[in-house]
Structure formats: C-alpha cells, structure tokens
Amino acid sequence: MTETTAQQPRSLPAKPGPVLAMLLVVYVFNFLDRQILAILAAPIQADLGLSDTQMGLLGGIAFALLYSTLAVPLAWLADRTSRSWVITVSLVAWSGFTAICGLATSFWQIFLARLGVGIGEAGGVAPSYAIIGDYFPSSKRAFALSIYSLGIPLGSAAGVLTGGYIAALVDWRLAFIVVGLLGVAIAIPFKFIVKDVPRPVPVAGEQSPGFGAIAGVLARKPSFWLLSFGAASSSMLGYGVAFWLPSLLQRSFGLDLVGTSQFYGAILLMGGTVGVMLGGWFGDRLGGKDRAWYAWLPALAYVLAIPFYAGGISSHSVSFAFVLFLLPQALAYIWIGPVLSAVQHLVEPRARATASSMFLLINNLIGLGGGIYALGALSDVLKPTYGDEALRYSMLFALSLYGVAALLMGLAGKQLRRDWVAEV
C-alpha cells in the first residue's frame, strides 16, 4: 500500500444529513450504555460490596480490554465488507449485554457482562468514522465528526440522568435493562437508513490495502503516534473524571443520587455539547489554513482546562463547583473533531475504518482502560491519609496528564503538515 494511490474520483452522496443523524443516535446509545455505570457506581458498590479498585476495573479494563483490541479486526472487516452491517450487529450485541448487567449478582458476573458490552461496542465507532468520511468532503469533515461526537456528551448525560432517576425510583438493575432493550430496538431503523457508499474503484490490478500495509503506513508517520498518545493521555483524565465525578459529588459534596445526576447531566449537556461543536468549527477553519492546527487547537484547550478543573475539584461549594466545571468540560471535548479528522487524512479513503480503529486501540486501551482504574486505585491508596477526601486528591494528581497531552499534541502539529494524505 502506498500513501497515495491512483483511483477514480468519487462523488459524494447527495443527502448525508439523515445518515449522520442516525449515526449520532447510535453513538448516543454507545455512550449511554458505557456511562450509565458511573452514576450507578454507589448503589452497585453498596449492593455487591465492591471497592473503588473493583469499580475501576468494571468501568475501565473490563470494558476497554476487548473494546480496544477487537475494534481493529472489526474495522478491517468493515472496510472489506459492509460498514453499516458491522455497526448494526455491534449495536444489538452491546445493548443486549448492557441489559444482562442488570441481572448480575456478583463482581465477576457484572465484569463478564461489561466485557460483552466492550465486545459489542468495538464494532461501532471506527466504521462510523469511515462512513462519515465517505459522506462528507474534507473541508466539512471535522464539523461532521463533531456532530457525530455529540453522542459523547448527549449519551453520557442520558446515562447519568436516566440511570440516576430509574435507580432512585426502582433500583440500579432496572436501569441497565431498560437502556439495553432500547438500544436493541433502534437497530432496524438504523440499518434501513444508513447505507454503505460504494468504495473508490482502484486502477486495474491494484489490490485493496491489507491490514499489514495500513499499519505500516501509519507506523512510519510520527503524527499518528503523537496524536494517538496525546489523545490517550487526555483520555486517561477525561474518562477518569467522567467515571468518578458522580462518586466525588456524593462523597465530598453531599449530593444524593438524583442531585448528582442533575448536576453532572447539566454539565455534560451544556459544557460537552459546546466543546464538541466549537472543536469541529474551529478545527475546519484553522486547519484549512494550516493543518498543524488540527493538533495545536487541542493542545491549547488542555492547557486552559487544568486550572479550572483544579478549582472545581478543590471547591467545597456545589454552586461554585458547577460554574468551574462547565468550562473545562467544554475544553475537554475540543480535541475530538480536529484529531479524528486528522487521523482520517493519514491514509487513503479505503483504509479509514482500519486507521481509525488503530487510533482508538491506543486511545481507549490506555485512556479508558487505564484512567478509570488508575484513579480508583490511587483513591484506595490515599484513603488512609485523606479518608473520604481521597478521591478528590486522586483526581487532582491526575491533572498532570493534561500537561503530557498538550506537549504531545503540540509536537504533532508540524508532523501533520508532512504526513497528510490529500484526497483525489
């Protein structure tokens, strides 16, 4: 596989809007099923007698292990077969395992169910990135990916609010069952609306790029490694805060389950939505003038977010903490549109899902798998010294990860100028 190949020019589909909307709906359920565990952590721990370390395993490695590793072969399968079918089957699988979480009666039962959720979600995201890449031109792709990425704050907020209210009114088990069955129900309309775009036709005698060839192209591009590890560093903090903030609000701020869901759900909806949209908008405009900005914009956002996160975590006032958390919640999502768009441009169109899955492998295995567990384990280590405030200090120490992420993204900017693959 060469970095640019001769292909017949492709025409973009006429009506990408409904497809993007349906992909967004599925992504909302992706994060709803993923994030619901965070708001339900306290009742699950009380019911099953689990420690912070065990909850960190459930939220992190139990989900991320197979989610990250299986994403690569499933994306390769999607590139070679049908991206929409891979997403449809994956949706049914992760939603079914989410419902099964509600039947667990021990740590290992819910651990295995979370593994199943990870297996299903492994086939959802990278093929979706590739479909968006097929439906939208390069000049609008960061913004389109940002629209899709609204599924992160919307799904997270829905998981927090839905899970919190159902658990408060009935119990945590019903919350898992309800959201899981709802996910299964949307699989049919999804497959009806989302169709695969015919792939660019290669010149005579040219083979579709193999997995090894795609991996070789990415391995030779410094920008891929810098973007991937920069995103992974930020995701360790991002996923860690997303998972443990509800517990912090209950332990250190004294909020009940419903109050916690309202506080965090509002932050996700307001801050997260604004951040995702601004990232895509600024990414397309600044990146259109200088491709380095696809990396420099996230780096700037990380640096600005650190003091506000520190203030919110350290605060003892619920209202003041809410204001302080809003801005860094927005800044935490700035990177999504620009970086995902940049990764799409490191390979030719036929290899987009595979390239995205390799990026997600690094980002999620380190960020999702390591961040949630690390913050939970550090909280247990600090408990003899700080008592009920151990989780607060664990989150404060973790803010250094944004400094690492900013440095790596800053270095990635110049490399993007050289590694970019122009479209035909």
GROMACS .gro file of C-alpha atoms in nm:
model
  424
    1MET     CA    1   0.000   0.000   0.000
    2THR     CA    2   0.141   0.336  -0.097
    3GLU     CA    3   0.048   0.653   0.085
    4THR     CA    4  -0.141   0.782  -0.218
    5THR     CA    5  -0.288   0.554  -0.482
    6ALA     CA    6  -0.437   0.625  -0.823
    7GLN     CA    7  -0.814   0.591  -0.800
    8GLN     CA    8  -1.115   0.707  -0.994
    9PRO     CA    9  -1.254   1.028  -0.842
   10ARG     CA   10  -1.552   0.963  -0.618
   11SER     CA   11  -1.878   1.156  -0.595
   12LEU     CA   12  -2.023   1.234  -0.255
   13PRO     CA   13  -2.379   1.123  -0.163
   14ALA     CA   14  -2.646   1.389  -0.206
   15LYS     CA   15  -2.824   1.360   0.132
   16PRO     CA   16  -2.581   1.286   0.413
   17GLY     CA   17  -2.796   1.452   0.684
   18PRO     CA   18  -3.025   1.157   0.775
   19VAL     CA   19  -2.728   0.919   0.781
   20LEU     CA   20  -2.532   1.145   1.016
   21ALA     CA   21  -2.841   1.182   1.238
   22MET     CA   22  -2.884   0.805   1.264
   23LEU     CA   23  -2.516   0.751   1.336
   24LEU     CA   24  -2.549   1.012   1.611
   25VAL     CA   25  -2.845   0.828   1.766
   26VAL     CA   26  -2.646   0.504   1.778
   27TYR     CA   27  -2.346   0.685   1.927
   28VAL     CA   28  -2.572   0.831   2.196
   29PHE     CA   29  -2.664   0.475   2.295
   30ASN     CA   30  -2.298   0.378   2.275
   31PHE     CA   31  -2.208   0.628   2.546
   32LEU     CA   32  -2.535   0.587   2.735
   33ASP     CA   33  -2.457   0.218   2.784
   34ARG     CA   34  -2.096   0.298   2.865
   35GLN     CA   35  -2.151   0.587   3.106
   36ILE     CA   36  -2.452   0.458   3.298
   37LEU     CA   37  -2.215   0.259   3.520
   38ALA     CA   38  -2.069   0.583   3.661
   39ILE     CA   39  -2.395   0.715   3.809
   40LEU     CA   40  -2.484   0.367   3.934
   41ALA     CA   41  -2.144   0.308   4.097
   42ALA     CA   42  -2.260   0.395   4.451
   43PRO     CA   43  -2.569   0.167   4.458
   44ILE     CA   44  -2.377  -0.114   4.286
   45GLN     CA   45  -2.094  -0.088   4.540
   46ALA     CA   46  -2.343  -0.091   4.827
   47ASP     CA   47  -2.538  -0.387   4.685
   48LEU     CA   48  -2.243  -0.604   4.577
   49GLY     CA   49  -1.987  -0.485   4.835
   50LEU     CA   50  -1.726  -0.363   4.584
   51SER     CA   51  -1.419  -0.143   4.645
   52ASP     CA   52  -1.311   0.159   4.439
   53THR     CA   53  -1.046  -0.059   4.275
   54GLN     CA   54  -1.308  -0.314   4.167
   55MET     CA   55  -1.535  -0.040   4.034
   56GLY     CA   56  -1.236   0.099   3.846
   57LEU     CA   57  -1.189  -0.241   3.685
   58LEU     CA   58  -1.556  -0.255   3.584
   59GLY     CA   59  -1.550   0.094   3.437
   60GLY     CA   60  -1.207   0.060   3.277
   61ILE     CA   61  -1.033  -0.261   3.182
   62ALA     CA   62  -1.345  -0.483   3.187
   63PHE     CA   63  -1.486  -0.269   2.909
   64ALA     CA   64  -1.172  -0.140   2.739
   65LEU     CA   65  -0.976  -0.465   2.701
   66LEU     CA   66  -1.184  -0.627   2.428
   67TYR     CA   67  -1.337  -0.298   2.313
   68SER     CA   68  -0.995  -0.170   2.214
   69THR     CA   69  -0.840  -0.486   2.074
   70LEU     CA   70  -1.140  -0.621   1.878
   71ALA     CA   71  -1.203  -0.278   1.724
   72VAL     CA   72  -0.910  -0.332   1.487
   73PRO     CA   73  -1.020  -0.662   1.323
   74LEU     CA   74  -1.386  -0.550   1.318
   75ALA     CA   75  -1.290  -0.224   1.145
   76TRP     CA   76  -1.077  -0.418   0.895
   77LEU     CA   77  -1.382  -0.641   0.832
   78ALA     CA   78  -1.599  -0.332   0.787
   79ASP     CA   79  -1.357  -0.184   0.532
   80ARG     CA   80  -1.374  -0.505   0.330
   81THR     CA   81  -1.745  -0.588   0.366
   82SER     CA   82  -2.028  -0.365   0.491
   83ARG     CA   83  -1.964  -0.089   0.745
   84SER     CA   84  -2.335  -0.045   0.816
   85TRP     CA   85  -2.390  -0.416   0.886
   86VAL     CA   86  -2.095  -0.430   1.125
   87ILE     CA   87  -2.240  -0.136   1.318
   88THR     CA   88  -2.589  -0.290   1.325
   89VAL     CA   89  -2.475  -0.624   1.465
   90SER     CA   90  -2.250  -0.449   1.714
   91LEU     CA   91  -2.538  -0.232   1.838
   92VAL     CA   92  -2.753  -0.537   1.910
   93ALA     CA   93  -2.464  -0.710   2.089
   94TRP     CA   94  -2.360  -0.426   2.322
   95SER     CA   95  -2.721  -0.336   2.405
   96GLY     CA   96  -2.800  -0.697   2.492
   97PHE     CA   97  -2.502  -0.723   2.726
   98THR     CA   98  -2.599  -0.393   2.888
   99ALA     CA   99  -2.935  -0.545   2.976
  100ILE     CA  100  -2.756  -0.853   3.116
  101CYS     CA  101  -2.560  -0.627   3.354
  102GLY     CA  102  -2.889  -0.576   3.537
  103LEU     CA  103  -2.903  -0.947   3.621
  104ALA     CA  104  -2.557  -0.969   3.783
  105THR     CA  105  -2.530  -1.072   4.148
  106SER     CA  106  -2.151  -1.069   4.192
  107PHE     CA  107  -1.839  -0.883   4.079
  108TRP     CA  108  -1.740  -1.148   3.826
  109GLN     CA  109  -2.085  -1.169   3.672
  110ILE     CA  110  -2.103  -0.796   3.608
  111PHE     CA  111  -1.735  -0.798   3.500
  112LEU     CA  112  -1.812  -1.056   3.229
  113ALA     CA  113  -2.122  -0.865   3.121
  114ARG     CA  114  -1.914  -0.549   3.084
  115LEU     CA  115  -1.666  -0.747   2.874
  116GLY     CA  116  -1.961  -0.828   2.647
  117VAL     CA  117  -2.056  -0.461   2.622
  118GLY     CA  118  -1.699  -0.388   2.517
  119ILE     CA  119  -1.705  -0.662   2.253
  120GLY     CA  120  -2.020  -0.516   2.100
  121GLU     CA  121  -1.909  -0.153   2.107
  122ALA     CA  122  -1.580  -0.250   1.943
  123GLY     CA  123  -1.756  -0.260   1.607
  124GLY     CA  124  -1.943   0.068   1.635
  125VAL     CA  125  -1.716   0.369   1.630
  126ALA     CA  126  -1.439   0.322   1.370
  127PRO     CA  127  -1.680   0.214   1.091
  128SER     CA  128  -1.896   0.516   1.176
  129TYR     CA  129  -1.596   0.747   1.133
  130ALA     CA  130  -1.535   0.588   0.794
  131ILE     CA  131  -1.897   0.629   0.682
  132ILE     CA  132  -1.882   0.998   0.775
  133GLY     CA  133  -1.559   1.023   0.579
  134ASP     CA  134  -1.743   0.877   0.279
  135TYR     CA  135  -2.041   1.113   0.307
  136PHE     CA  136  -1.866   1.444   0.380
  137PRO     CA  137  -1.585   1.627   0.195
  138SER     CA  138  -1.257   1.708   0.364
  139SER     CA  139  -1.348   2.074   0.418
  140LYS     CA  140  -1.654   1.980   0.627
  141ARG     CA  141  -1.535   1.658   0.786
  142ALA     CA  142  -1.416   1.789   1.124
  143PHE     CA  143  -1.752   1.958   1.179
  144ALA     CA  144  -1.943   1.646   1.068
  145LEU     CA  145  -1.735   1.434   1.305
  146SER     CA  146  -1.813   1.685   1.578
  147ILE     CA  147  -2.187   1.648   1.513
  148TYR     CA  148  -2.143   1.272   1.542
  149SER     CA  149  -1.933   1.315   1.854
  150LEU     CA  150  -2.220   1.496   2.024
  151GLY     CA  151  -2.313   1.139   2.107
  152ILE     CA  152  -2.047   1.154   2.381
  153PRO     CA  153  -2.196   1.435   2.593
  154LEU     CA  154  -2.556   1.354   2.496
  155GLY     CA  155  -2.515   0.982   2.564
  156SER     CA  156  -2.319   1.041   2.883
  157ALA     CA  157  -2.580   1.287   3.009
  158ALA     CA  158  -2.862   1.049   2.916
  159GLY     CA  159  -2.687   0.767   3.101
  160VAL     CA  160  -2.635   0.983   3.409
  161LEU     CA  161  -2.991   1.120   3.415
  162THR     CA  162  -3.174   0.802   3.311
  163GLY     CA  163  -2.969   0.578   3.535
  164GLY     CA  164  -2.995   0.814   3.830
  165TYR     CA  165  -3.371   0.854   3.814
  166ILE     CA  166  -3.452   0.488   3.749
  167ALA     CA  167  -3.215   0.374   4.025
  168ALA     CA  168  -3.367   0.624   4.268
  169LEU     CA  169  -3.726   0.525   4.182
  170VAL     CA  170  -3.676   0.148   4.150
  171ASP     CA  171  -3.319   0.006   4.154
  172TRP     CA  172  -2.994   0.004   3.955
  173ARG     CA  173  -3.076  -0.326   3.784
  174LEU     CA  174  -3.380  -0.193   3.601
  175ALA     CA  175  -3.174   0.099   3.469
  176PHE     CA  176  -2.940  -0.140   3.284
  177ILE     CA  177  -3.228  -0.348   3.147
  178VAL     CA  178  -3.428  -0.050   3.017
  179VAL     CA  179  -3.142   0.121   2.830
  180GLY     CA  180  -3.019  -0.212   2.691
  181LEU     CA  181  -3.355  -0.304   2.539
  182LEU     CA  182  -3.399   0.045   2.394
  183GLY     CA  183  -3.068   0.005   2.213
  184VAL     CA  184  -3.176  -0.324   2.057
  185ALA     CA  185  -3.495  -0.158   1.933
  186ILE     CA  186  -3.317   0.104   1.718
  187ALA     CA  187  -3.113  -0.148   1.518
  188ILE     CA  188  -3.382  -0.195   1.250
  189PRO     CA  189  -3.436   0.174   1.165
  190PHE     CA  190  -3.060   0.224   1.168
  191LYS     CA  191  -2.997  -0.041   0.901
  192PHE     CA  192  -3.285   0.090   0.693
  193ILE     CA  193  -3.145   0.447   0.685
  194VAL     CA  194  -2.766   0.401   0.684
  195LYS     CA  195  -2.632   0.262   0.357
  196ASP     CA  196  -2.275   0.197   0.255
  197VAL     CA  197  -2.121   0.424  -0.008
  198PRO     CA  198  -1.950   0.243  -0.298
  199ARG     CA  199  -1.576   0.249  -0.236
  200PRO     CA  200  -1.340   0.427  -0.479
  201VAL     CA  201  -1.260   0.199  -0.771
  202PRO     CA  202  -0.887   0.114  -0.782
  203VAL     CA  203  -0.691   0.111  -1.104
  204ALA     CA  204  -0.657  -0.217  -1.287
  205GLY     CA  205  -0.453  -0.474  -1.099
  206GLU     CA  206  -0.449  -0.282  -0.768
  207GLN     CA  207  -0.542  -0.478  -0.456
  208SER     CA  208  -0.738  -0.343  -0.159
  209PRO     CA  209  -0.493  -0.245   0.115
  210GLY     CA  210  -0.424  -0.522   0.365
  211PHE     CA  211  -0.408  -0.477   0.739
  212GLY     CA  212  -0.031  -0.501   0.748
  213ALA     CA  213   0.009  -0.242   0.472
  214ILE     CA  214  -0.218   0.007   0.652
  215ALA     CA  215  -0.035  -0.050   0.980
  216GLY     CA  216   0.298   0.002   0.803
  217VAL     CA  217   0.190   0.337   0.659
  218LEU     CA  218   0.072   0.463   0.998
  219ALA     CA  219   0.379   0.331   1.180
  220ARG     CA  220   0.601   0.546   0.959
  221LYS     CA  221   0.409   0.865   1.038
  222PRO     CA  222   0.517   1.043   1.359
  223SER     CA  223   0.192   1.241   1.363
  224PHE     CA  224  -0.008   0.920   1.415
  225TRP     CA  225   0.187   0.827   1.727
  226LEU     CA  226   0.184   1.178   1.870
  227LEU     CA  227  -0.189   1.221   1.808
  228SER     CA  228  -0.268   0.877   1.948
  229PHE     CA  229  -0.064   0.904   2.266
  230GLY     CA  230  -0.165   1.266   2.316
  231ALA     CA  231  -0.531   1.169   2.295
  232ALA     CA  232  -0.468   0.868   2.521
  233SER     CA  233  -0.310   1.088   2.789
  234SER     CA  234  -0.603   1.327   2.783
  235SER     CA  235  -0.850   1.037   2.781
  236MET     CA  236  -0.696   0.890   3.097
  237LEU     CA  237  -0.802   1.207   3.276
  238GLY     CA  238  -1.123   1.255   3.077
  239TYR     CA  239  -1.259   0.904   3.131
  240GLY     CA  240  -1.135   0.904   3.489
  241VAL     CA  241  -1.316   1.229   3.573
  242ALA     CA  242  -1.628   1.119   3.384
  243PHE     CA  243  -1.648   0.795   3.581
  244TRP     CA  244  -1.551   0.919   3.928
  245LEU     CA  245  -1.705   1.268   3.939
  246PRO     CA  246  -2.052   1.133   4.036
  247SER     CA  247  -1.892   0.948   4.329
  248LEU     CA  248  -1.699   1.263   4.428
  249LEU     CA  249  -2.021   1.466   4.425
  250GLN     CA  250  -2.184   1.219   4.661
  251ARG     CA  251  -1.887   1.166   4.894
  252SER     CA  252  -1.739   1.515   4.918
  253PHE     CA  253  -2.028   1.745   4.821
  254GLY     CA  254  -2.307   1.553   4.992
  255LEU     CA  255  -2.540   1.523   4.691
  256ASP     CA  256  -2.788   1.237   4.667
  257LEU     CA  257  -2.828   1.018   4.358
  258VAL     CA  258  -3.085   1.241   4.187
  259GLY     CA  259  -2.896   1.561   4.275
  260THR     CA  260  -2.576   1.409   4.137
  261SER     CA  261  -2.745   1.310   3.811
  262GLN     CA  262  -2.887   1.662   3.769
  263PHE     CA  263  -2.552   1.831   3.846
  264TYR     CA  264  -2.341   1.614   3.618
  265GLY     CA  265  -2.602   1.572   3.347
  266ALA     CA  266  -2.629   1.951   3.311
  267ILE     CA  267  -2.251   1.990   3.291
  268LEU     CA  268  -2.229   1.724   3.021
  269LEU     CA  269  -2.513   1.870   2.816
  270MET     CA  270  -2.405   2.233   2.841
  271GLY     CA  271  -2.026   2.214   2.850
  272GLY     CA  272  -1.980   1.897   2.646
  273THR     CA  273  -2.209   2.000   2.360
  274VAL     CA  274  -2.048   2.343   2.325
  275GLY     CA  275  -1.698   2.195   2.336
  276VAL     CA  276  -1.761   1.933   2.070
  277MET     CA  277  -1.919   2.183   1.831
  278LEU     CA  278  -1.653   2.451   1.881
  279GLY     CA  279  -1.378   2.194   1.826
  280GLY     CA  280  -1.519   2.094   1.489
  281TRP     CA  281  -1.592   2.451   1.381
  282PHE     CA  282  -1.251   2.590   1.475
  283GLY     CA  283  -1.078   2.274   1.351
  284ASP     CA  284  -1.213   2.311   0.997
  285ARG     CA  285  -1.138   2.685   0.983
  286LEU     CA  286  -0.794   2.691   1.143
  287GLY     CA  287  -0.693   2.356   0.995
  288GLY     CA  288  -0.797   2.474   0.649
  289LYS     CA  289  -0.529   2.743   0.673
  290ASP     CA  290  -0.262   2.534   0.846
  291ARG     CA  291  -0.303   2.161   0.908
  292ALA     CA  292  -0.094   2.189   1.224
  293TRP     CA  293  -0.394   2.346   1.398
  294TYR     CA  294  -0.573   2.010   1.399
  295ALA     CA  295  -0.326   1.924   1.678
  296TRP     CA  296  -0.245   2.269   1.818
  297LEU     CA  297  -0.609   2.350   1.896
  298PRO     CA  298  -0.647   2.051   2.134
  299ALA     CA  299  -0.310   2.132   2.295
  300LEU     CA  300  -0.429   2.484   2.378
  301ALA     CA  301  -0.757   2.350   2.518
  302TYR     CA  302  -0.577   2.109   2.754
  303VAL     CA  303  -0.359   2.385   2.898
  304LEU     CA  304  -0.659   2.611   2.960
  305ALA     CA  305  -0.863   2.333   3.121
  306ILE     CA  306  -0.617   2.243   3.400
  307PRO     CA  307  -0.670   2.537   3.640
  308PHE     CA  308  -1.049   2.524   3.605
  309TYR     CA  309  -1.060   2.150   3.673
  310ALA     CA  310  -0.838   2.204   3.977
  311GLY     CA  311  -1.068   2.475   4.107
  312GLY     CA  312  -1.381   2.267   4.061
  313ILE     CA  313  -1.234   1.957   4.222
  314SER     CA  314  -1.096   2.157   4.517
  315SER     CA  315  -1.413   2.356   4.576
  316HIS     CA  316  -1.646   2.285   4.868
  317SER     CA  317  -1.939   2.481   4.724
  318VAL     CA  318  -2.179   2.295   4.495
  319SER     CA  319  -2.285   2.606   4.301
  320PHE     CA  320  -1.928   2.735   4.262
  321ALA     CA  321  -1.805   2.392   4.154
  322PHE     CA  322  -2.078   2.377   3.889
  323VAL     CA  323  -1.957   2.702   3.732
  324LEU     CA  324  -1.592   2.594   3.748
  325PHE     CA  325  -1.660   2.255   3.589
  326LEU     CA  326  -1.855   2.397   3.292
  327LEU     CA  327  -1.556   2.549   3.108
  328PRO     CA  328  -1.313   2.256   3.139
  329GLN     CA  329  -1.593   2.019   3.041
  330ALA     CA  330  -1.619   2.212   2.715
  331LEU     CA  331  -1.242   2.231   2.669
  332ALA     CA  332  -1.212   1.856   2.733
  333TYR     CA  333  -1.411   1.786   2.415
  334ILE     CA  334  -1.237   2.034   2.182
  335TRP     CA  335  -0.992   1.770   2.056
  336ILE     CA  336  -1.247   1.526   1.917
  337GLY     CA  337  -1.339   1.677   1.579
  338PRO     CA  338  -0.992   1.804   1.482
  339VAL     CA  339  -0.798   1.492   1.585
  340LEU     CA  340  -1.045   1.243   1.437
  341SER     CA  341  -1.045   1.436   1.113
  342ALA     CA  342  -0.664   1.441   1.107
  343VAL     CA  343  -0.644   1.063   1.156
  344GLN     CA  344  -0.882   1.019   0.857
  345HIS     CA  345  -0.629   1.207   0.643
  346LEU     CA  346  -0.330   0.992   0.728
  347VAL     CA  347  -0.447   0.714   0.491
  348GLU     CA  348  -0.643   0.675   0.170
  349PRO     CA  349  -1.027   0.657   0.190
  350ARG     CA  350  -1.047   0.275   0.163
  351ALA     CA  351  -0.843   0.236   0.483
  352ARG     CA  352  -1.021   0.488   0.705
  353ALA     CA  353  -1.205   0.248   0.936
  354THR     CA  354  -0.890   0.044   0.993
  355ALA     CA  355  -0.679   0.354   1.060
  356SER     CA  356  -0.941   0.490   1.299
  357SER     CA  357  -0.951   0.161   1.485
  358MET     CA  358  -0.573   0.165   1.534
  359PHE     CA  359  -0.600   0.515   1.678
  360LEU     CA  360  -0.886   0.402   1.902
  361LEU     CA  361  -0.687   0.098   2.013
  362ILE     CA  362  -0.418   0.320   2.163
  363ASN     CA  363  -0.657   0.587   2.289
  364ASN     CA  364  -0.904   0.354   2.457
  365LEU     CA  365  -0.672   0.083   2.586
  366ILE     CA  366  -0.459   0.344   2.765
  367GLY     CA  367  -0.717   0.616   2.825
  368LEU     CA  368  -1.031   0.421   2.903
  369GLY     CA  369  -0.866   0.106   3.032
  370GLY     CA  370  -0.606   0.281   3.243
  371GLY     CA  371  -0.759   0.610   3.352
  372ILE     CA  372  -1.065   0.487   3.541
  373TYR     CA  373  -0.874   0.209   3.713
  374ALA     CA  374  -0.578   0.434   3.799
  375LEU     CA  375  -0.793   0.699   3.966
  376GLY     CA  376  -0.985   0.434   4.162
  377ALA     CA  377  -0.671   0.251   4.272
  378LEU     CA  378  -0.500   0.577   4.368
  379SER     CA  379  -0.805   0.671   4.572
  380ASP     CA  380  -0.773   0.344   4.768
  381VAL     CA  381  -0.401   0.410   4.824
  382LEU     CA  382  -0.469   0.763   4.951
  383LYS     CA  383  -0.762   0.663   5.172
  384PRO     CA  384  -0.551   0.603   5.489
  385THR     CA  385  -0.417   0.960   5.457
  386TYR     CA  386  -0.715   1.156   5.324
  387GLY     CA  387  -1.012   0.940   5.427
  388ASP     CA  388  -1.333   1.032   5.244
  389GLU     CA  389  -1.143   1.304   5.054
  390ALA     CA  390  -0.905   1.052   4.890
  391LEU     CA  391  -1.095   1.055   4.562
  392ARG     CA  392  -1.068   1.435   4.544
  393TYR     CA  393  -0.688   1.421   4.573
  394SER     CA  394  -0.665   1.132   4.328
  395MET     CA  395  -0.836   1.348   4.065
  396LEU     CA  396  -0.614   1.647   4.143
  397PHE     CA  397  -0.294   1.444   4.095
  398ALA     CA  398  -0.429   1.313   3.764
  399LEU     CA  399  -0.447   1.665   3.614
  400SER     CA  400  -0.080   1.629   3.520
  401LEU     CA  401  -0.199   1.403   3.235
  402TYR     CA  402  -0.332   1.709   3.051
  403GLY     CA  403   0.015   1.860   3.057
  404VAL     CA  404   0.153   1.548   2.888
  405ALA     CA  405  -0.130   1.554   2.633
  406ALA     CA  406  -0.068   1.920   2.549
  407LEU     CA  407   0.303   1.856   2.489
  408LEU     CA  408   0.238   1.562   2.254
  409MET     CA  409  -0.029   1.747   2.056
  410GLY     CA  410   0.199   2.047   2.027
  411LEU     CA  411   0.469   1.828   1.873
  412ALA     CA  412   0.218   1.663   1.637
  413GLY     CA  413   0.136   1.988   1.457
  414LYS     CA  414   0.444   2.015   1.232
  415GLN     CA  415   0.434   1.643   1.157
  416LEU     CA  416   0.077   1.669   1.028
  417ARG     CA  417   0.191   1.908   0.757
  418ARG     CA  418   0.415   1.634   0.615
  419ASP     CA  419   0.201   1.326   0.683
  420TRP     CA  420  -0.131   1.449   0.540
  421VAL     CA  421  -0.280   1.247   0.250
  422ALA     CA  422  -0.467   1.467   0.003
  423GLU     CA  423  -0.793   1.333  -0.141
  424VAL     CA  424  -0.842   1.264  -0.507
   0.00000   0.00000   0.00000
